[in-house]
mmCIF file of C-alpha atoms and ligand atoms in Angstrom:
data_model
loop_
_atom_site.group_PDB
_atom_site.id
_atom_site.type_symbol
_atom_site.label_atom_id
_atom_site.label_comp_id
_atom_site.label_asym_id
_atom_site.label_seq_id
_atom_site.Cartn_x
_atom_site.Cartn_y
_atom_site.Cartn_z
ATOM 1 C CA MET A 88 22.157 8.843 -17.320
ATOM 2 C CA THR A 89 23.041 12.264 -15.734
ATOM 3 C CA LYS A 90 26.270 13.077 -14.241
ATOM 4 C CA ALA A 91 24.345 13.739 -11.022
ATOM 5 C CA LEU A 92 22.722 10.302 -11.093
ATOM 6 C CA GLU A 93 25.979 8.688 -11.721
ATOM 7 C CA GLU A 94 27.742 10.501 -8.787
ATOM 8 C CA LEU A 95 24.646 9.310 -6.844
ATOM 9 C CA ILE A 96 25.204 5.616 -7.569
ATOM 10 C CA ALA A 97 28.798 6.058 -6.710
ATOM 11 C CA ALA A 98 28.068 7.467 -3.355
ATOM 12 C CA VAL A 99 25.671 4.707 -2.449
ATOM 13 C CA GLY A 100 28.313 1.974 -2.899
ATOM 14 C CA ASP A 101 27.387 -1.117 -1.303
ATOM 15 C CA GLY A 102 23.944 -0.175 -0.518
ATOM 16 C CA SER A 103 24.317 0.101 3.340
ATOM 17 C CA ARG A 104 23.120 3.693 2.822
ATOM 18 C CA LEU A 105 20.333 4.503 0.073
ATOM 19 C CA PRO A 106 18.887 7.744 -1.140
ATOM 20 C CA VAL A 107 15.420 7.920 0.533
ATOM 21 C CA ALA A 108 12.951 10.321 -0.967
ATOM 22 C CA GLU A 109 10.310 9.618 1.543
ATOM 23 C CA MET A 110 8.952 6.610 3.655
ATOM 24 C CA PHE A 111 5.432 6.229 4.939
ATOM 25 C CA TYR A 112 2.730 3.839 5.964
ATOM 26 C CA THR A 113 -0.190 3.523 3.834
ATOM 27 C CA VAL A 114 -2.205 0.836 1.738
ATOM 28 C CA GLN A 115 -1.082 -0.497 -1.522
ATOM 29 C CA GLY A 116 -3.225 0.965 -4.053
ATOM 30 C CA GLU A 117 -2.274 -0.796 -7.447
ATOM 31 C CA GLY A 118 -1.803 -4.372 -8.718
ATOM 32 C CA ALA A 119 -1.926 -7.592 -6.990
ATOM 33 C CA HIS A 120 -1.655 -6.401 -3.526
ATOM 34 C CA THR A 121 -4.366 -3.593 -3.807
ATOM 35 C CA GLY A 122 -5.743 -2.962 -0.573
ATOM 36 C CA ARG A 123 -3.138 -4.407 1.739
ATOM 37 C CA ALA A 124 -1.268 -2.371 4.365
ATOM 38 C CA ALA A 125 2.301 -1.837 3.418
ATOM 39 C CA TYR A 126 5.271 0.741 4.436
ATOM 40 C CA PHE A 127 6.382 2.462 1.339
ATOM 41 C CA VAL A 128 10.135 3.248 0.919
ATOM 42 C CA ARG A 129 10.517 5.656 -2.039
ATOM 43 C CA LEU A 130 14.218 5.828 -3.323
ATOM 44 C CA GLY A 131 15.592 8.814 -5.152
ATOM 45 C CA GLY A 132 17.263 8.195 -8.627
ATOM 46 C CA CYS A 133 15.573 7.337 -12.059
ATOM 47 C CA ASP A 134 17.128 7.247 -15.478
ATOM 48 C CA VAL A 135 13.805 6.020 -17.276
ATOM 49 C CA ARG A 136 11.994 9.264 -17.439
ATOM 50 C CA CYS A 137 8.385 8.613 -18.500
ATOM 51 C CA PRO A 138 6.627 11.344 -19.772
ATOM 52 C CA TRP A 139 3.502 10.673 -17.443
ATOM 53 C CA CYS A 140 5.794 10.297 -14.299
ATOM 54 C CA ASP A 141 4.247 11.661 -11.135
ATOM 55 C CA ALA A 142 7.337 11.270 -9.262
ATOM 56 C CA ARG A 143 9.601 13.397 -11.252
ATOM 57 C CA TYR A 144 11.158 15.029 -7.897
ATOM 58 C CA THR A 145 12.781 11.395 -7.465
ATOM 59 C CA TRP A 146 14.826 11.642 -10.747
ATOM 60 C CA GLU A 147 18.244 13.165 -9.903
ATOM 61 C CA GLY A 148 17.942 11.928 -6.265
ATOM 62 C CA ALA A 149 17.765 15.510 -5.025
ATOM 63 C CA ASP A 150 15.946 15.779 -1.613
ATOM 64 C CA ALA A 151 16.908 12.081 -1.143
ATOM 65 C CA PRO A 152 19.285 11.887 1.720
ATOM 66 C CA LEU A 153 21.584 8.971 2.104
ATOM 67 C CA THR A 154 19.930 6.997 4.814
ATOM 68 C CA ASP A 155 21.266 3.949 6.862
ATOM 69 C CA VAL A 156 19.395 1.001 5.811
ATOM 70 C CA THR A 157 19.066 -0.265 9.334
ATOM 71 C CA ALA A 158 17.272 2.780 10.567
ATOM 72 C CA VAL A 159 14.765 2.668 7.390
ATOM 73 C CA ALA A 160 14.199 -1.012 8.375
ATOM 74 C CA GLU A 161 13.573 -0.270 12.071
ATOM 75 C CA GLN A 162 10.987 2.477 11.354
ATOM 76 C CA ALA A 163 9.366 0.007 9.023
ATOM 77 C CA ALA A 164 9.088 -2.633 11.563
ATOM 78 C CA ALA A 165 7.799 -0.150 14.158
ATOM 79 C CA SER A 166 5.072 0.823 12.014
ATOM 80 C CA GLY A 167 3.376 -2.555 12.296
ATOM 81 C CA ALA A 168 3.337 -2.960 8.568
ATOM 82 C CA PRO A 169 3.720 -6.488 7.296
ATOM 83 C CA ALA A 170 5.203 -5.607 4.219
ATOM 84 C CA VAL A 171 7.514 -3.040 2.752
ATOM 85 C CA VAL A 172 7.351 -1.783 -0.933
ATOM 86 C CA ILE A 173 10.616 -0.651 -2.375
ATOM 87 C CA THR A 174 9.732 1.941 -5.255
ATOM 88 C CA GLY A 175 11.180 4.842 -6.493
ATOM 89 C CA GLY A 176 12.509 6.289 -8.787
ATOM 90 C CA GLU A 177 14.066 3.167 -10.156
ATOM 91 C CA PRO A 178 15.274 1.109 -7.171
ATOM 92 C CA THR A 179 17.286 -1.502 -9.163
ATOM 93 C CA LEU A 180 19.725 1.278 -9.749
ATOM 94 C CA PHE A 181 21.273 0.483 -6.376
ATOM 95 C CA PRO A 182 22.527 -2.607 -4.364
ATOM 96 C CA LEU A 183 19.464 -3.529 -2.250
ATOM 97 C CA GLY A 184 21.063 -6.707 -0.314
ATOM 98 C CA PRO A 185 21.514 -4.579 2.876
ATOM 99 C CA LEU A 186 18.262 -3.150 2.892
ATOM 100 C CA THR A 187 16.225 -6.450 2.013
ATOM 101 C CA GLU A 188 18.212 -8.446 4.555
ATOM 102 C CA ALA A 189 17.532 -5.895 7.275
ATOM 103 C CA LEU A 190 13.965 -5.886 6.400
ATOM 104 C CA ALA A 191 13.799 -9.961 6.304
ATOM 105 C CA ALA A 192 15.646 -10.117 9.599
ATOM 106 C CA ARG A 193 12.553 -8.100 11.146
ATOM 107 C CA GLY A 194 10.037 -10.503 9.612
ATOM 108 C CA LEU A 195 8.756 -8.115 6.896
ATOM 109 C CA GLU A 196 7.868 -9.121 3.463
ATOM 110 C CA VAL A 197 9.706 -7.097 0.662
ATOM 111 C CA TRP A 198 7.768 -6.306 -2.162
ATOM 112 C CA MET A 199 9.475 -4.159 -5.134
ATOM 113 C CA GLU A 200 8.072 -1.973 -8.107
ATOM 114 C CA THR A 201 10.487 -1.583 -11.095
ATOM 115 C CA SER A 202 10.742 -0.827 -14.633
ATOM 116 C CA GLY A 203 13.138 -3.773 -15.160
ATOM 117 C CA THR A 204 15.921 -1.908 -16.934
ATOM 118 C CA HIS A 205 18.399 -3.038 -14.100
ATOM 119 C CA ARG A 206 18.903 -6.305 -12.197
ATOM 120 C CA PRO A 207 17.774 -6.174 -8.480
ATOM 121 C CA LEU A 208 20.382 -7.265 -6.079
ATOM 122 C CA GLY A 209 18.765 -8.267 -2.934
ATOM 123 C CA ARG A 210 16.246 -10.500 -1.221
ATOM 124 C CA ILE A 211 12.959 -9.631 -2.941
ATOM 125 C CA ASP A 212 9.904 -11.660 -2.176
ATOM 126 C CA TRP A 213 7.579 -10.179 -4.650
ATOM 127 C CA ILE A 214 8.590 -8.214 -8.155
ATOM 128 C CA CYS A 215 5.971 -6.019 -9.885
ATOM 129 C CA LEU A 216 7.259 -5.336 -13.173
ATOM 130 C CA SER A 217 6.003 -2.090 -14.786
ATOM 131 C CA PRO A 218 7.875 -2.003 -18.261
ATOM 132 C CA LYS A 219 8.101 1.068 -20.073
ATOM 133 C CA ARG A 220 7.935 1.085 -23.871
ATOM 134 C CA HIS A 221 10.665 3.751 -24.367
ATOM 135 C CA ARG A 222 13.120 1.682 -22.068
ATOM 136 C CA PRO A 223 12.456 -1.870 -22.466
ATOM 137 C CA PRO A 224 12.932 -4.411 -19.445
ATOM 138 C CA LEU A 225 15.784 -6.936 -19.317
ATOM 139 C CA GLY A 226 14.617 -10.327 -20.285
ATOM 140 C CA GLU A 227 15.997 -11.773 -17.093
ATOM 141 C CA MET A 228 13.545 -9.173 -15.116
ATOM 142 C CA CYS A 229 10.672 -10.322 -17.293
ATOM 143 C CA ARG A 230 11.311 -13.891 -16.028
ATOM 144 C CA MET A 231 11.686 -13.024 -12.634
ATOM 145 C CA ALA A 232 8.499 -10.881 -12.257
ATOM 146 C CA ASP A 233 5.685 -12.103 -10.089
ATOM 147 C CA GLU A 234 3.407 -9.444 -11.566
ATOM 148 C CA LEU A 235 3.340 -7.701 -14.913
ATOM 149 C CA LYS A 236 1.655 -4.237 -14.781
ATOM 150 C CA VAL A 237 1.336 -2.287 -17.900
ATOM 151 C CA VAL A 238 0.520 1.393 -18.069
ATOM 152 C CA ILE A 239 -2.033 1.640 -20.979
ATOM 153 C CA GLY A 240 -2.808 5.146 -22.500
ATOM 154 C CA VAL A 241 -3.187 4.595 -26.337
ATOM 155 C CA PRO A 242 -4.064 1.430 -28.223
ATOM 156 C CA GLU A 243 -0.413 0.673 -29.244
ATOM 157 C CA ASP A 244 0.206 0.151 -25.383
ATOM 158 C CA LEU A 245 -1.895 -3.017 -25.712
ATOM 159 C CA ASP A 246 0.380 -4.517 -28.270
ATOM 160 C CA TRP A 247 3.470 -3.648 -25.901
ATOM 161 C CA ALA A 248 1.587 -5.212 -23.092
ATOM 162 C CA GLU A 249 1.439 -8.557 -25.084
ATOM 163 C CA ALA A 250 4.888 -8.567 -26.090
ATOM 164 C CA CYS A 251 5.901 -8.198 -22.341
ATOM 165 C CA ALA A 252 3.491 -10.902 -21.463
ATOM 166 C CA GLY A 253 5.216 -13.194 -23.802
ATOM 167 C CA GLN A 254 8.372 -12.815 -21.941
ATOM 168 C CA VAL A 255 7.208 -13.331 -18.372
ATOM 169 C CA GLY A 256 6.805 -16.691 -16.540
ATOM 170 C CA SER A 257 3.641 -18.677 -16.691
ATOM 171 C CA GLY A 258 2.758 -17.963 -13.108
ATOM 172 C CA CYS A 259 3.085 -14.273 -13.523
ATOM 173 C CA LEU A 260 -0.124 -12.117 -13.016
ATOM 174 C CA LEU A 261 -1.006 -9.911 -15.771
ATOM 175 C CA PHE A 262 -2.427 -6.447 -15.042
ATOM 176 C CA LEU A 263 -3.489 -3.300 -17.303
ATOM 177 C CA GLN A 264 -3.447 -0.018 -15.672
ATOM 178 C CA PRO A 265 -4.921 2.884 -17.263
ATOM 179 C CA GLU A 266 -2.581 6.214 -17.396
ATOM 180 C CA TRP A 267 -4.048 8.521 -15.015
ATOM 181 C CA GLY A 268 -3.877 11.620 -17.181
ATOM 182 C CA ARG A 269 -6.027 9.500 -19.933
ATOM 183 C CA ARG A 270 -8.020 7.246 -17.650
ATOM 184 C CA ALA A 271 -11.203 8.022 -19.483
ATOM 185 C CA GLU A 272 -10.187 6.940 -22.689
ATOM 186 C CA ALA A 273 -7.754 4.393 -21.430
ATOM 187 C CA MET A 274 -10.402 2.671 -19.240
ATOM 188 C CA GLU A 275 -12.739 2.196 -22.201
ATOM 189 C CA LEU A 276 -9.802 0.376 -24.234
ATOM 190 C CA ILE A 277 -8.969 -1.737 -21.208
ATOM 191 C CA VAL A 278 -12.426 -2.899 -20.232
ATOM 192 C CA ALA A 279 -13.054 -3.903 -23.883
ATOM 193 C CA TYR A 280 -9.680 -5.752 -23.974
ATOM 194 C CA VAL A 281 -9.964 -7.544 -20.787
ATOM 195 C CA LYS A 282 -13.223 -8.976 -21.817
ATOM 196 C CA ALA A 283 -11.779 -10.123 -24.891
ATOM 197 C CA HIS A 284 -8.375 -11.250 -23.515
ATOM 198 C CA PRO A 285 -9.669 -12.628 -19.877
ATOM 199 C CA ARG A 286 -6.000 -13.727 -18.726
ATOM 200 C CA TRP A 287 -5.468 -9.849 -18.055
ATOM 201 C CA ARG A 288 -6.885 -8.151 -15.154
ATOM 202 C CA ILE A 289 -7.350 -4.350 -14.359
ATOM 203 C CA SER A 290 -5.429 -2.592 -11.884
ATOM 204 C CA LEU A 291 -6.713 1.030 -10.725
ATOM 205 C CA GLN A 292 -4.651 3.455 -8.902
ATOM 206 C CA THR A 293 -6.980 3.144 -5.870
ATOM 207 C CA HIS A 294 -5.085 5.354 -3.581
ATOM 208 C CA LYS A 295 -5.841 8.295 -5.772
ATOM 209 C CA TYR A 296 -9.604 7.769 -5.149
ATOM 210 C CA MET A 297 -8.890 6.942 -1.571
ATOM 211 C CA ASN A 298 -7.020 10.345 -1.191
ATOM 212 C CA ILE A 299 -4.014 8.594 0.443
ATOM 213 C CA PRO A 300 -0.372 8.438 -0.569
HETATM 214 FE FE1 SF4 B 129 8.895 7.883 -13.118
HETATM 215 FE FE2 SF4 B 129 8.770 5.275 -12.277
HETATM 216 FE FE3 SF4 B 129 9.107 6.177 -15.141
HETATM 217 FE FE4 SF4 B 129 11.096 6.422 -13.051
HETATM 218 S S1 SF4 B 129 10.277 4.579 -13.903
HETATM 219 S S2 SF4 B 129 10.248 8.053 -14.696
HETATM 220 S S3 SF4 B 129 9.912 6.790 -11.258
HETATM 221 S S4 SF4 B 129 7.444 6.528 -13.560
#
């Protein structure tokens, strides 16, 4: 973890203010809730550093001002969204209790996207675990996941997906998602794999096809 990130975590403290990189109302493009309207809260700060990351600007938390979580919840509720996706960055770096309580108090469902490298502290209704091979998730996070979404770029990623599936609970939904930069080759792999192993489903980054954030 970099010094800048350590300082950011210290500045966050109890989570009554969080580093918010961006907030917007859109449609969830990936995974189990694909196609559903949701308000996104993207937090700054990530120590996972995936080579394919399309949110590198969030890694150090630069341009993610500490923002009062009550104001975040009020903006989310005012949007008319039924649910809020807390994403990053890696949102489990921070205590999420104050934000998730403020969202729940306004009747909003709370969904989270995480690589599972830290345990989330907060009231989360739906955990989408997107584990990374170079930074395996905590076993506890695997057991808590409602949805496992593994990015596939090369054949070895399918072995990794199965290893992760062996750690999640029996009710967890299983998704394979092509790595965007290798989507043509990855799609071939995934389609063949899902036909042979039908407990898996395919997740596409449909927001990129719809040209929405
Ligand atoms: Fe990027 Fe997410 Fe990986 Fe962090 S965990 S480096 S935000 S893809």
